[in-house]
């Protein structure tokens, strides 16, 4: 009987471990959060992910700068996090309401200040720099810095992925925004009507580039996200596309 009981306990624990591994993005993890003091209560300046005006690119006030341990050299750009204030009766709002944030910027370390007094984004701290408006939905603004919990969630976006083209005759760059599901783009390919699929390199943030002349050709894009899923948007840009234009493709 003892052996049977031990076996049952082992199987239960094994299943629990497998479930946790499969659902690791849904687990709450401790961190801290502060807010920026923008004049319109949101973060609108271009950040390390390259999204530019966050109002124009649909991220609005629900965006955040991440400390280096979360930012992961830009690979977390576009990822979505659910955040809630916890364990502070004075600063946290009653019921610990949560908000969904998109990673749009990097919160740089300040090693001239201690990690617990000003150096909030120093490695290895997990820290979110939020807009004032989003911060006010989970905590009292007088709190300045508050303890939070966060977890990875799927990104819910309206419409398709957006591809903004910039560059010059032999340098093509595309900024990819409004990405659903994982939100984190890890690989991109581009195809003209007279070419095969051409891998693009990450330039910075979610700007991807290649060195080839694709003028006068309809452009297709293949986008892979961190879960390994791939979506192909054929002939997103017509043959008469121009630099500076944005085109909408399929969505995950």
XYZ file of N, CA and C in Angstrom, residues 89-190:
306
model
N -0.932 47.792 1.356
C -2.277 48.256 1.663
C -2.432 49.752 1.424
N -1.339 50.499 1.490
C -1.408 51.952 1.318
C -1.456 52.356 -0.145
N -0.638 51.696 -0.995
C -0.504 52.133 -2.378
C -1.337 51.320 -3.368
N -1.536 50.036 -3.147
C -2.277 49.205 -4.101
C -3.774 49.498 -4.033
N -4.441 49.550 -5.187
C -5.879 49.752 -5.207
C -6.582 48.508 -4.682
N -7.739 48.723 -4.092
C -8.479 47.626 -3.483
C -8.851 46.570 -4.514
N -8.634 45.308 -4.157
C -8.956 44.205 -5.057
C -7.848 43.857 -6.024
N -6.743 44.608 -6.005
C -5.604 44.374 -6.914
C -6.027 44.230 -8.371
N -6.657 45.265 -8.952
C -7.010 45.189 -10.369
C -5.755 45.107 -11.227
N -5.893 44.546 -12.413
C -4.727 44.375 -13.287
C -4.909 45.129 -14.602
N -3.803 45.374 -15.283
C -3.799 45.951 -16.625
C -2.911 45.090 -17.510
N -3.161 45.140 -18.803
C -2.338 44.436 -19.787
C -1.425 45.448 -20.465
N -0.126 45.212 -20.406
C 0.865 46.119 -20.978
C 1.611 45.442 -22.125
N 2.012 46.244 -23.105
C 2.872 45.766 -24.189
C 4.275 46.319 -23.994
N 5.285 45.480 -24.127
C 6.678 45.925 -24.008
C 7.052 46.769 -25.214
N 7.363 48.043 -24.976
C 7.689 48.957 -26.072
C 9.017 49.678 -25.887
N 9.658 49.510 -24.728
C 10.866 50.289 -24.466
C 11.760 49.557 -23.463
N 12.963 50.076 -23.319
C 13.960 49.548 -22.387
C 14.129 50.528 -21.240
N 14.086 50.032 -20.017
C 14.368 50.855 -18.847
C 15.832 50.629 -18.480
N 16.707 51.582 -18.761
C 18.144 51.347 -18.571
C 18.537 51.340 -17.096
N 19.574 50.610 -16.765
C 20.061 50.605 -15.379
C 20.737 51.920 -15.024
N 20.765 52.200 -13.744
C 21.485 53.364 -13.227
C 22.333 52.891 -12.053
N 23.529 52.421 -12.377
C 24.377 51.816 -11.344
C 24.995 52.841 -10.408
N 24.712 54.132 -10.658
C 25.142 55.162 -9.721
C 24.242 55.235 -8.503
N 23.101 54.547 -8.570
C 22.155 54.526 -7.454
C 21.933 53.082 -7.017
N 21.680 52.865 -5.731
C 21.415 51.501 -5.261
C 20.122 50.959 -5.853
N 20.051 49.647 -5.999
C 18.905 49.011 -6.632
C 17.606 49.257 -5.871
N 17.709 49.505 -4.553
C 16.503 49.725 -3.763
C 16.220 51.201 -3.515
N 16.962 52.089 -4.215
C 16.730 53.520 -4.045
C 17.143 54.261 -5.316
N 16.304 54.163 -6.336
C 16.560 54.883 -7.586
C 17.055 54.021 -8.723
N 17.810 52.957 -8.397
C 18.307 52.081 -9.459
C 17.343 50.939 -9.710
N 16.081 51.299 -9.946
C 15.029 50.283 -10.047
C 15.270 49.292 -11.172
N 15.920 49.763 -12.237
C 16.111 48.898 -13.413
C 17.486 48.247 -13.450
N 18.225 48.348 -12.367
C 19.532 47.697 -12.300
C 19.378 46.178 -12.356
N 20.311 45.538 -13.048
C 20.318 44.071 -13.113
C 20.607 43.513 -11.721
N 19.917 42.466 -11.270
C 18.948 41.636 -11.991
C 17.483 41.917 -11.620
N 17.158 43.160 -11.283
C 15.791 43.476 -10.873
C 14.814 43.338 -12.044
N 13.627 42.830 -11.756
C 12.525 42.821 -12.727
C 11.673 44.042 -12.437
N 11.617 44.960 -13.409
C 10.941 46.239 -13.166
C 10.206 46.704 -14.420
N 9.031 47.324 -14.212
C 8.226 47.888 -15.288
C 8.127 49.400 -15.106
N 8.445 50.141 -16.152
C 8.244 51.585 -16.155
C 6.982 51.850 -16.973
N 5.903 52.231 -16.287
C 4.591 52.348 -16.901
C 4.253 53.807 -17.207
N 3.191 54.007 -17.993
C 2.647 55.348 -18.139
C 1.918 55.713 -16.857
N 1.791 57.008 -16.588
C 1.107 57.444 -15.380
C -0.355 56.977 -15.372
N -0.993 57.024 -16.548
C -2.403 56.647 -16.646
C -2.612 55.169 -16.339
N -1.751 54.303 -16.882
C -1.883 52.869 -16.625
C -1.559 52.546 -15.176
N -0.538 53.213 -14.638
C -0.147 53.013 -13.247
C -1.312 53.327 -12.309
N -2.060 54.392 -12.633
C -3.172 54.820 -11.788
C -4.319 53.811 -11.784
N -4.324 52.869 -12.707
C -5.372 51.849 -12.738
C -5.076 50.681 -11.799
N -3.845 50.633 -11.267
C -3.505 49.544 -10.329
C -3.034 50.053 -8.979
N -2.612 51.342 -8.918
C -2.024 51.841 -7.675
C -2.242 53.339 -7.522
N -2.067 53.822 -6.306
C -2.104 55.246 -6.018
C -0.843 55.898 -6.573
N -1.006 56.973 -7.325
C 0.153 57.621 -7.937
C 1.170 58.124 -6.917
N 0.733 58.366 -5.689
C 1.655 58.843 -4.661
C 2.659 57.767 -4.265
N 2.400 56.541 -4.708
C 3.270 55.432 -4.341
C 4.634 55.471 -4.980
N 4.778 56.159 -6.106
C 6.051 56.226 -6.836
C 6.521 54.846 -7.301
N 6.961 53.995 -6.391
C 7.350 52.626 -6.735
C 6.517 51.669 -5.893
N 5.960 50.642 -6.543
C 5.083 49.709 -5.831
C 5.475 48.271 -6.157
N 5.215 47.351 -5.226
C 5.436 45.928 -5.512
C 4.317 45.406 -6.411
N 4.678 44.630 -7.394
C 3.687 44.092 -8.322
C 3.940 42.610 -8.557
N 2.986 41.997 -9.226
C 3.163 40.682 -9.819
C 2.846 40.807 -11.300
N 3.552 40.034 -12.116
C 3.296 40.062 -13.554
C 3.277 38.635 -14.086
N 2.632 38.465 -15.239
C 2.666 37.197 -15.941
C 2.495 37.461 -17.429
N 3.072 36.586 -18.235
C 2.937 36.685 -19.677
C 1.527 36.271 -20.087
N 0.948 37.037 -21.001
C -0.380 36.733 -21.526
C -0.346 36.900 -23.042
N -1.356 36.379 -23.718
C -1.464 36.551 -25.149
C -1.883 37.987 -25.468
N -1.375 38.508 -26.558
C -1.716 39.867 -26.991
C -2.992 39.835 -27.827
N -3.959 40.636 -27.421
C -5.201 40.764 -28.176
C -5.138 42.056 -28.984
N -5.053 41.936 -30.302
C -4.923 43.107 -31.163
C -6.077 43.173 -32.172
N -6.472 44.380 -32.509
C -7.505 44.581 -33.518
C -6.855 44.724 -34.889
N -7.428 44.046 -35.879
C -6.881 44.122 -37.229
C -5.651 43.258 -37.394
N -4.993 43.407 -38.527
C -3.837 42.582 -38.836
C -2.528 43.198 -38.404
N -1.447 42.442 -38.603
C -0.112 42.988 -38.369
C 0.130 44.133 -39.331
N 0.940 45.100 -38.908
C 1.228 46.267 -39.739
C 2.706 46.312 -40.084
N 2.969 46.605 -41.348
C 4.327 46.629 -41.876
C 4.622 48.029 -42.401
N 5.553 48.727 -41.750
C 5.929 50.078 -42.164
C 7.289 50.023 -42.834
N 7.350 50.463 -44.083
C 8.563 50.352 -44.896
C 9.386 51.637 -44.848
N 10.669 51.489 -44.574
C 11.615 52.609 -44.638
C 12.894 52.107 -45.288
N 13.796 53.039 -45.618
C 15.079 52.630 -46.182
C 15.473 53.440 -47.388
N 16.255 52.810 -48.265
C 16.733 53.432 -49.502
C 16.841 52.337 -50.553
N 17.446 52.647 -51.687
C 17.393 51.743 -52.834
C 17.867 50.319 -52.539
N 18.943 50.161 -51.747
C 19.437 48.823 -51.467
C 19.461 48.511 -49.969
N 18.694 49.266 -49.197
C 18.555 48.987 -47.770
C 17.073 49.062 -47.421
N 16.484 47.904 -47.177
C 15.050 47.835 -46.905
C 14.827 47.485 -45.439
N 14.044 48.324 -44.775
C 13.735 48.088 -43.367
C 12.226 48.081 -43.174
N 11.746 47.163 -42.369
C 10.315 47.094 -42.068
C 10.125 47.048 -40.561
N 9.256 47.927 -40.066
C 8.851 47.923 -38.675
C 7.549 47.136 -38.581
N 7.526 46.118 -37.722
C 6.348 45.258 -37.590
C 5.659 45.567 -36.262
N 4.398 45.975 -36.340
C 3.637 46.350 -35.154
C 2.296 45.625 -35.137
N 1.593 45.787 -34.017
C 0.247 45.219 -33.844
C 0.238 43.697 -34.018
N 1.199 43.050 -33.383
C 1.336 41.593 -33.500
C 0.561 40.918 -32.371
N -0.341 40.019 -32.707
C -1.144 39.316 -31.720
C -0.444 38.088 -31.170
N -1.167 37.312 -30.370
C -0.680 36.081 -29.761
C 0.553 36.362 -28.885
N 1.710 35.766 -29.168
C 2.911 35.998 -28.355
C 3.380 37.446 -28.402
N 3.164 38.100 -29.541
C 3.593 39.481 -29.703
C 5.049 39.648 -30.054
N 5.885 38.671 -29.701
C 7.330 38.771 -29.899
C 7.730 38.155 -31.237
N 8.181 38.977 -32.159
C 8.634 38.498 -33.460
C 10.087 38.043 -33.346
N 10.368 36.825 -33.804
C 11.741 36.310 -33.690
C 12.393 36.085 -35.057
N 11.605 36.096 -36.142
C 12.185 35.897 -37.474
C 11.236 36.460 -38.521
N 11.817 37.043 -39.569
C 11.026 37.640 -40.650
C 11.676 37.305 -41.987
N 10.848 37.003 -42.972
C 11.314 36.848 -44.350
C 10.474 37.759 -45.241
N 11.106 38.230 -46.317
C 10.425 39.087 -47.281
C 10.554 38.463 -48.662
